[in-house]
PDB file of C-alpha atoms in Angstrom:
ATOM      1  CA  MET A 210     212.280  59.861 106.021  1.00 97.00           C
ATOM      2  CA  GLN A 211     212.029  63.622 106.009  1.00 98.00           C
ATOM      3  CA  ALA A 212     214.130  66.384 107.557  1.00 98.00           C
ATOM      4  CA  ILE A 213     211.979  69.384 108.487  1.00 98.00           C
ATOM      5  CA  TRP A 214     213.001  72.764 109.835  1.00 98.00           C
ATOM      6  CA  ASN A 215     211.149  76.064 110.101  1.00 97.00           C
ATOM      7  CA  GLY A 216     208.075  74.482 108.499  1.00 96.00           C
ATOM      8  CA  HIS A 217     209.896  73.322 105.341  1.00 97.00           C
ATOM      9  CA  VAL A 218     210.948  69.901 104.142  1.00 97.00           C
ATOM     10  CA  ILE A 219     214.726  70.162 103.770  1.00 98.00           C
ATOM     11  CA  ALA A 220     215.251  66.541 102.677  1.00 98.00           C
ATOM     12  CA  ASP A 221     212.997  63.649 101.674  1.00 97.00           C
ATOM     13  CA  SER A 222     214.174  60.106 100.951  1.00 97.00           C
ATOM     14  CA  ASP A 223     213.226  56.445 101.206  1.00 96.00           C
ATOM     15  CA  LYS A 224     216.934  55.549 101.110  1.00 96.00           C
ATOM     16  CA  THR A 225     218.600  57.138 104.128  1.00 98.00           C
ATOM     17  CA  LEU A 226     221.542  55.366 105.739  1.00 98.00           C
ATOM     18  CA  VAL A 227     221.525  55.164 109.542  1.00 97.00           C
ATOM     19  CA  VAL A 228     224.901  55.507 111.249  1.00 97.00           C
ATOM     20  CA  GLU A 229     225.184  56.047 115.001  1.00 96.00           C
ATOM     21  CA  GLY A 230     221.475  56.844 115.157  1.00 96.00           C
ATOM     22  CA  ASN A 231     221.635  59.583 112.513  1.00 97.00           C
ATOM     23  CA  HIS A 232     219.831  59.376 109.179  1.00 98.00           C
ATOM     24  CA  TYR A 233     222.145  60.343 106.325  1.00 98.00           C
ATOM     25  CA  PHE A 234     220.181  61.540 103.293  1.00 98.00           C
ATOM     26  CA  PRO A 235     221.460  61.004  99.740  1.00 98.00           C
ATOM     27  CA  PRO A 236     222.600  64.375  98.334  1.00 97.00           C
ATOM     28  CA  GLU A 237     220.001  64.324  95.546  1.00 97.00           C
ATOM     29  CA  SER A 238     217.207  64.096  98.168  1.00 98.00           C
ATOM     30  CA  VAL A 239     218.199  67.364  99.873  1.00 98.00           C
ATOM     31  CA  HIS A 240     216.787  70.718  98.730  1.00 98.00           C
ATOM     32  CA  ASP A 241     220.082  72.535  98.285  1.00 96.00           C
ATOM     33  CA  GLU A 242     218.421  75.939  98.002  1.00 98.00           C
ATOM     34  CA  TYR A 243     218.202  75.807 101.829  1.00 98.00           C
ATOM     35  CA  LEU A 244     221.916  75.024 102.303  1.00 98.00           C
ATOM     36  CA  GLU A 245     224.834  77.409 102.636  1.00 98.00           C
ATOM     37  CA  LYS A 246     228.344  75.993 103.013  1.00 98.00           C
ATOM     38  CA  SER A 247     229.939  76.633 106.377  1.00 98.00           C
ATOM     39  CA  THR A 248     233.613  76.933 107.229  1.00 98.00           C
ATOM     40  CA  THR A 249     233.114  74.585 110.205  1.00 98.00           C
ATOM     41  CA  HIS A 250     234.846  71.195 110.219  1.00 98.00           C
ATOM     42  CA  THR A 251     235.052  68.486 112.861  1.00 98.00           C
ATOM     43  CA  THR A 252     236.823  65.152 112.950  1.00 98.00           C
ATOM     44  CA  CYS A 253     235.457  61.735 113.841  1.00 97.00           C
ATOM     45  CA  PRO A 254     238.090  59.076 114.611  1.00 97.00           C
ATOM     46  CA  TRP A 255     236.511  56.471 112.351  1.00 97.00           C
ATOM     47  CA  LYS A 256     234.524  58.534 109.786  1.00 98.00           C
ATOM     48  CA  GLY A 257     237.038  61.296 109.087  1.00 98.00           C
ATOM     49  CA  GLU A 258     236.566  65.036 108.615  1.00 98.00           C
ATOM     50  CA  ALA A 259     233.011  66.379 108.504  1.00 98.00           C
ATOM     51  CA  SER A 260     231.981  69.544 106.699  1.00 98.00           C
ATOM     52  CA  TYR A 261     228.876  71.561 107.577  1.00 98.00           C
ATOM     53  CA  TYR A 262     226.022  73.512 106.070  1.00 98.00           C
ATOM     54  CA  THR A 263     223.999  76.306 107.621  1.00 98.00           C
ATOM     55  CA  LEU A 264     220.273  76.143 106.892  1.00 98.00           C
ATOM     56  CA  LEU A 265     218.595  79.278 105.545  1.00 98.00           C
ATOM     57  CA  VAL A 266     214.800  79.099 105.410  1.00 97.00           C
ATOM     58  CA  ASP A 267     212.429  82.076 105.116  1.00 96.00           C
ATOM     59  CA  GLY A 268     215.029  84.489 106.461  1.00 96.00           C
ATOM     60  CA  LYS A 269     215.935  82.303 109.455  1.00 98.00           C
ATOM     61  CA  GLU A 270     219.360  80.740 109.947  1.00 98.00           C
ATOM     62  CA  ASN A 271     220.328  77.507 111.701  1.00 98.00           C
ATOM     63  CA  LYS A 272     224.128  77.543 111.824  1.00 98.00           C
ATOM     64  CA  ASP A 273     225.910  74.248 111.098  1.00 98.00           C
ATOM     65  CA  ALA A 274     222.644  72.268 111.323  1.00 98.00           C
ATOM     66  CA  ALA A 275     223.669  69.794 108.622  1.00 98.00           C
ATOM     67  CA  TRP A 276     226.880  67.844 108.154  1.00 98.00           C
ATOM     68  CA  TYR A 277     228.446  65.473 105.652  1.00 98.00           C
ATOM     69  CA  TYR A 278     231.681  63.647 104.957  1.00 98.00           C
ATOM     70  CA  PRO A 279     233.070  64.620 101.535  1.00 98.00           C
ATOM     71  CA  GLU A 280     235.992  62.165 101.826  1.00 97.00           C
ATOM     72  CA  PRO A 281     235.223  59.702 104.627  1.00 98.00           C
ATOM     73  CA  LYS A 282     237.629  57.090 105.888  1.00 98.00           C
ATOM     74  CA  GLU A 283     237.343  53.542 104.540  1.00 97.00           C
ATOM     75  CA  ALA A 284     234.959  52.385 107.301  1.00 96.00           C
ATOM     76  CA  ALA A 285     232.408  55.089 106.399  1.00 97.00           C
ATOM     77  CA  GLN A 286     232.550  55.094 102.599  1.00 98.00           C
ATOM     78  CA  GLN A 287     228.832  54.289 102.363  1.00 97.00           C
ATOM     79  CA  ILE A 288     227.920  57.789 103.656  1.00 98.00           C
ATOM     80  CA  LYS A 289     230.219  59.744 101.338  1.00 98.00           C
ATOM     81  CA  GLY A 290     228.432  62.978 100.456  1.00 97.00           C
ATOM     82  CA  HIS A 291     225.259  62.024 102.349  1.00 98.00           C
ATOM     83  CA  ILE A 292     223.833  64.732 104.622  1.00 98.00           C
ATOM     84  CA  ALA A 293     222.657  64.412 108.238  1.00 98.00           C
ATOM     85  CA  PHE A 294     220.857  66.968 110.408  1.00 98.00           C
ATOM     86  CA  TRP A 295     220.647  68.152 114.021  1.00 98.00           C
ATOM     87  CA  LYS A 296     220.131  71.412 115.978  1.00 98.00           C
ATOM     88  CA  GLY A 297     216.350  71.336 115.986  1.00 97.00           C
ATOM     89  CA  VAL A 298     215.865  69.787 112.557  1.00 98.00           C
ATOM     90  CA  GLU A 299     213.138  67.171 112.924  1.00 98.00           C
ATOM     91  CA  VAL A 300     214.008  63.917 111.180  1.00 98.00           C
ATOM     92  CA  ARG A 301     210.962  61.685 111.004  1.00 97.00           C
ATOM     93  CA  ALA A 302     209.173  59.067 108.997  1.00 95.00           C
ATOM     94  CA  LYS A 303     206.825  60.493 106.409  1.00 87.00           C
ATOM     95  CA  THR A 304     203.267  60.801 107.615  1.00 74.00           C
ATOM     96  CA  PRO A 305     200.616  58.950 105.554  1.00 67.00           C
ATOM     97  CA  ALA A 306     199.412  62.301 104.170  1.00 62.00           C
ATOM     98  CA  ALA A 307     202.952  63.021 102.895  1.00 53.00           C
ATOM     99  CA  LEU A 308     203.282  59.669 101.122  1.00 51.00           C
TER     100      LEU A 308
END
């Protein structure tokens, strides 16, 4: 799977975890040069408190377009530290040319 925004691959992994329809990318598969920590936090009743990143790519900003659970509740331990995307970030299977 790949996460693409503003013409750049933000994350690339064969080992995403799918939870509630969202692909969570392992942290080492995400290009952290595109991430800036946000002060935004939300709470999920069963996963816990989510933290966010803003994407910065070629001078463009996508506020809070990525989220992760640094300390998830017991039921969501498998996604600890993994990063998911939304807000116009395209998450798709790699095309044959990208393989």
